[in-house]
mmCIF file of C-alpha atoms and ligand atoms in Angstrom:
data_model
loop_
_atom_site.group_PDB
_atom_site.id
_atom_site.type_symbol
_atom_site.label_atom_id
_atom_site.label_comp_id
_atom_site.label_asym_id
_atom_site.label_seq_id
_atom_site.Cartn_x
_atom_site.Cartn_y
_atom_site.Cartn_z
ATOM 1 C CA MET A 1 -7.152 28.196 156.815
ATOM 2 C CA ARG A 2 -6.411 31.589 154.517
ATOM 3 C CA ASN A 3 -7.778 30.652 151.146
ATOM 4 C CA GLU A 4 -10.606 28.436 150.314
ATOM 5 C CA GLY A 5 -10.107 26.979 147.181
ATOM 6 C CA THR A 6 -10.327 29.920 144.012
ATOM 7 C CA THR A 7 -12.564 32.153 145.418
ATOM 8 C CA MET A 8 -9.757 32.680 148.164
ATOM 9 C CA LYS A 9 -11.868 33.446 150.602
ATOM 10 C CA ASP A 10 -10.551 33.602 154.801
ATOM 11 C CA SER A 11 -13.584 32.290 156.701
ATOM 12 C CA ASN A 12 -12.416 34.332 159.421
ATOM 13 C CA CYS A 13 -12.819 37.912 157.607
ATOM 14 C CA ILE A 14 -15.836 40.387 158.104
ATOM 15 C CA PHE A 15 -14.453 42.064 154.558
ATOM 16 C CA CYS A 16 -14.425 38.578 153.447
ATOM 17 C CA LYS A 17 -18.535 38.327 153.653
ATOM 18 C CA LEU A 18 -19.488 41.795 152.781
ATOM 19 C CA ALA A 19 -17.358 41.947 149.548
ATOM 20 C CA ASN A 20 -19.088 38.524 148.834
ATOM 21 C CA GLY A 21 -22.742 38.864 149.847
ATOM 22 C CA GLU A 22 -22.643 36.731 152.987
ATOM 23 C CA ILE A 23 -23.763 39.261 155.220
ATOM 24 C CA PRO A 24 -25.797 42.478 154.022
ATOM 25 C CA THR A 25 -24.189 45.756 153.730
ATOM 26 C CA THR A 26 -24.589 48.787 152.096
ATOM 27 C CA THR A 27 -23.029 48.553 148.542
ATOM 28 C CA VAL A 28 -22.699 51.394 146.440
ATOM 29 C CA TYR A 29 -21.152 49.009 143.613
ATOM 30 C CA GLU A 30 -20.174 45.948 142.799
ATOM 31 C CA ASP A 31 -18.533 43.945 139.434
ATOM 32 C CA ASP A 32 -16.548 40.780 139.043
ATOM 33 C CA ASP A 33 -13.541 41.940 141.411
ATOM 34 C CA PHE A 34 -15.344 44.079 143.941
ATOM 35 C CA ARG A 35 -17.494 45.838 146.090
ATOM 36 C CA VAL A 36 -18.347 49.087 147.355
ATOM 37 C CA ILE A 37 -20.010 50.033 150.248
ATOM 38 C CA LEU A 38 -20.539 52.835 152.839
ATOM 39 C CA ASP A 39 -18.042 52.943 155.929
ATOM 40 C CA ALA A 40 -19.968 52.261 158.593
ATOM 41 C CA ASN A 41 -17.693 54.957 160.517
ATOM 42 C CA PRO A 42 -17.575 57.316 157.899
ATOM 43 C CA ALA A 43 -15.349 60.587 158.238
ATOM 44 C CA THR A 44 -17.612 62.528 156.163
ATOM 45 C CA ARG A 45 -20.862 62.367 154.010
ATOM 46 C CA GLY A 46 -20.048 59.695 151.435
ATOM 47 C CA HIS A 47 -17.349 58.197 152.773
ATOM 48 C CA ALA A 48 -17.015 54.667 151.084
ATOM 49 C CA LEU A 49 -14.872 51.479 150.992
ATOM 50 C CA ILE A 50 -13.525 49.465 147.720
ATOM 51 C CA LEU A 51 -13.266 46.229 149.011
ATOM 52 C CA PRO A 52 -12.133 43.398 146.057
ATOM 53 C CA LYS A 53 -13.679 40.010 146.394
ATOM 54 C CA GLU A 54 -10.299 38.367 146.707
ATOM 55 C CA HIS A 55 -9.137 38.560 150.625
ATOM 56 C CA CYS A 56 -5.712 39.696 150.685
ATOM 57 C CA ALA A 57 -4.328 41.218 153.743
ATOM 58 C CA ASN A 58 -2.936 43.971 152.351
ATOM 59 C CA ILE A 59 -0.473 45.954 149.234
ATOM 60 C CA TYR A 60 1.904 43.419 150.260
ATOM 61 C CA GLU A 61 -0.228 40.383 149.484
ATOM 62 C CA ILE A 62 -2.614 41.680 146.421
ATOM 63 C CA SER A 63 -1.805 40.620 142.783
ATOM 64 C CA GLU A 64 0.079 44.283 140.735
ATOM 65 C CA GLU A 65 -3.417 43.320 138.387
ATOM 66 C CA LEU A 66 -5.980 43.760 141.342
ATOM 67 C CA ALA A 67 -4.247 46.386 142.201
ATOM 68 C CA ALA A 68 -4.612 47.593 138.945
ATOM 69 C CA LYS A 69 -7.729 47.265 138.766
ATOM 70 C CA ALA A 70 -8.815 48.808 142.569
ATOM 71 C CA MET A 71 -6.815 52.331 141.621
ATOM 72 C CA LYS A 72 -8.416 52.270 137.961
ATOM 73 C CA LEU A 73 -12.377 51.616 139.893
ATOM 74 C CA ALA A 74 -11.113 54.431 142.528
ATOM 75 C CA LYS A 75 -10.319 57.066 139.476
ATOM 76 C CA LYS A 76 -13.991 56.216 138.126
ATOM 77 C CA LEU A 77 -16.261 56.533 141.658
ATOM 78 C CA VAL A 78 -14.883 59.385 142.733
ATOM 79 C CA THR A 79 -15.310 61.033 139.594
ATOM 80 C CA GLU A 80 -18.901 60.083 139.560
ATOM 81 C CA PHE A 81 -19.684 60.131 142.903
ATOM 82 C CA THR A 82 -17.774 63.766 142.989
ATOM 83 C CA GLU A 83 -20.877 65.011 140.312
ATOM 84 C CA LYS A 84 -23.568 62.722 142.766
ATOM 85 C CA LEU A 85 -22.652 64.010 145.830
ATOM 86 C CA GLY A 86 -21.535 67.576 144.924
ATOM 87 C CA CYS A 87 -18.197 67.592 147.246
ATOM 88 C CA ASP A 88 -14.920 69.891 146.469
ATOM 89 C CA GLY A 89 -12.469 66.789 146.676
ATOM 90 C CA TYR A 90 -11.297 63.176 147.539
ATOM 91 C CA ASN A 91 -8.694 61.299 149.606
ATOM 92 C CA ILE A 92 -8.212 58.002 148.686
ATOM 93 C CA VAL A 93 -6.515 56.713 151.858
ATOM 94 C CA GLN A 94 -4.864 52.262 151.568
ATOM 95 C CA ASN A 95 -3.364 51.738 154.938
ATOM 96 C CA ASN A 96 -1.322 48.535 155.461
ATOM 97 C CA GLY A 97 -0.361 47.132 158.375
ATOM 98 C CA GLU A 98 -1.425 48.077 162.465
ATOM 99 C CA ALA A 99 1.816 50.540 162.452
ATOM 100 C CA ALA A 100 -0.514 52.770 159.412
ATOM 101 C CA GLY A 101 -3.217 52.720 161.562
ATOM 102 C CA GLN A 102 -4.992 49.566 159.693
ATOM 103 C CA THR A 103 -8.010 47.819 161.933
ATOM 104 C CA VAL A 104 -9.661 45.757 159.129
ATOM 105 C CA PHE A 105 -6.717 42.550 157.693
ATOM 106 C CA HIS A 106 -8.113 42.781 154.178
ATOM 107 C CA PHE A 107 -7.153 45.598 151.520
ATOM 108 C CA HIS A 108 -9.270 48.224 151.420
ATOM 109 C CA MET A 109 -9.128 51.411 149.972
ATOM 110 C CA HIS A 110 -11.247 54.570 151.365
ATOM 111 C CA LEU A 111 -12.802 56.579 149.294
ATOM 112 C CA ILE A 112 -13.273 60.190 151.119
ATOM 113 C CA PRO A 113 -15.559 62.636 150.171
ATOM 114 C CA ARG A 114 -13.835 66.575 151.286
ATOM 115 C CA TYR A 115 -16.336 69.144 151.453
ATOM 116 C CA LYS A 116 -14.902 72.650 151.733
ATOM 117 C CA ASP A 117 -14.525 73.401 155.592
ATOM 118 C CA ASP A 118 -15.467 70.452 156.839
ATOM 119 C CA GLY A 119 -13.231 70.001 159.573
ATOM 120 C CA ALA A 120 -12.216 65.780 159.028
ATOM 121 C CA ALA A 121 -9.478 65.612 160.462
ATOM 122 C CA PHE A 122 -7.085 62.880 159.416
ATOM 123 C CA GLY A 123 -2.673 63.959 158.160
ATOM 124 C CA TRP A 124 0.277 64.150 159.639
ATOM 125 C CA HIS A 125 2.930 66.175 161.401
ATOM 126 C CA MET A 126 5.279 67.579 158.885
ATOM 127 C CA SER A 127 8.892 67.212 159.552
ATOM 128 C CA GLU A 128 11.443 68.661 157.690
ATOM 129 C CA LEU A 129 13.787 66.348 155.402
ATOM 130 C CA THR A 130 17.401 66.966 156.520
ATOM 131 C CA ASP A 131 20.426 66.641 154.478
ATOM 132 C CA ASP A 132 21.720 63.676 156.628
ATOM 133 C CA GLN A 133 18.235 61.757 155.553
ATOM 134 C CA LYS A 134 18.631 62.970 152.341
ATOM 135 C CA VAL A 135 21.835 61.078 152.071
ATOM 136 C CA GLU A 136 20.692 58.165 153.744
ATOM 137 C CA LEU A 137 17.202 58.126 151.971
ATOM 138 C CA LEU A 138 18.475 58.157 148.584
ATOM 139 C CA GLU A 139 21.032 55.570 148.829
ATOM 140 C CA ILE A 140 18.299 53.179 150.536
ATOM 141 C CA LEU A 141 15.576 53.673 148.358
ATOM 142 C CA LYS A 142 17.216 54.713 144.897
HETATM 143 P P1 LIG B 1 -8.577 50.746 158.588
HETATM 144 O O1 LIG B 1 -8.444 51.310 159.390
HETATM 145 O O2 LIG B 1 -8.156 51.154 156.812
HETATM 146 O O3 LIG B 1 -8.265 48.919 158.318
HETATM 147 O O4 LIG B 1 -10.454 51.036 157.890
HETATM 148 C C1 LIG B 1 -11.208 50.244 158.779
HETATM 149 C C2 LIG B 1 -12.883 50.687 157.969
HETATM 150 O O5 LIG B 1 -13.669 49.896 158.411
HETATM 151 C C3 LIG B 1 -12.796 51.442 159.475
HETATM 152 O O6 LIG B 1 -13.482 52.866 158.442
HETATM 153 C C4 LIG B 1 -14.280 51.180 159.816
HETATM 154 O O7 LIG B 1 -15.265 51.686 159.940
HETATM 155 C C5 LIG B 1 -14.825 50.518 158.789
HETATM 156 N N1 LIG B 1 -15.703 49.029 158.907
HETATM 157 C C6 LIG B 1 -15.420 48.146 159.912
HETATM 158 N N2 LIG B 1 -16.251 46.963 159.940
HETATM 159 C C7 LIG B 1 -17.068 47.994 158.725
HETATM 160 C C8 LIG B 1 -18.661 47.250 158.999
HETATM 161 N N3 LIG B 1 -19.035 46.130 159.289
HETATM 162 N N4 LIG B 1 -19.054 47.872 157.309
HETATM 163 C C9 LIG B 1 -18.567 48.491 157.207
HETATM 164 N N5 LIG B 1 -17.515 49.474 157.534
HETATM 165 C C10 LIG B 1 -16.910 48.654 158.376
HETATM 166 ZN ZN1 LIG B 2 -11.298 39.121 153.643
#
């Protein structure tokens, strides 16, 4: 069953259990809507995850209101944590769907501190936008 009453938890979802305190974890921030924890497999020192307490699988399912709150929280924490960690930048990563690398199907935002020359490797191979693609994509997306 996906939703259980007003708390909207999924009983099979590990992030629901972490976010709602059913399983103890490494909390670095908590409010009524979110728990922020340290990633168990950090890309860099201080890699954290914003977890909504309400279950939603991905960006397609999350409400606009909660998504807006998550982004607002990301801005606040990145600002604070940059100072505390002494890092040089931040990546905010948010995967949706298996094809996009999502492995836990409860919406989350990765807050990944970056340090000059930290060697953390993620990104994509950059190709070049062709004229045909431009025409096609502008037609589809605009
Ligand atoms: P994604 O690939 O975007 O779905 O990311 C899932 C992330 O959750 C990975 O970076 C994992 O290291 C992290 N993760 C999975 N299980 C746990 C856990 N129990 N506690 C903390 N982080 C976790
Ligand atoms: Zn969940």
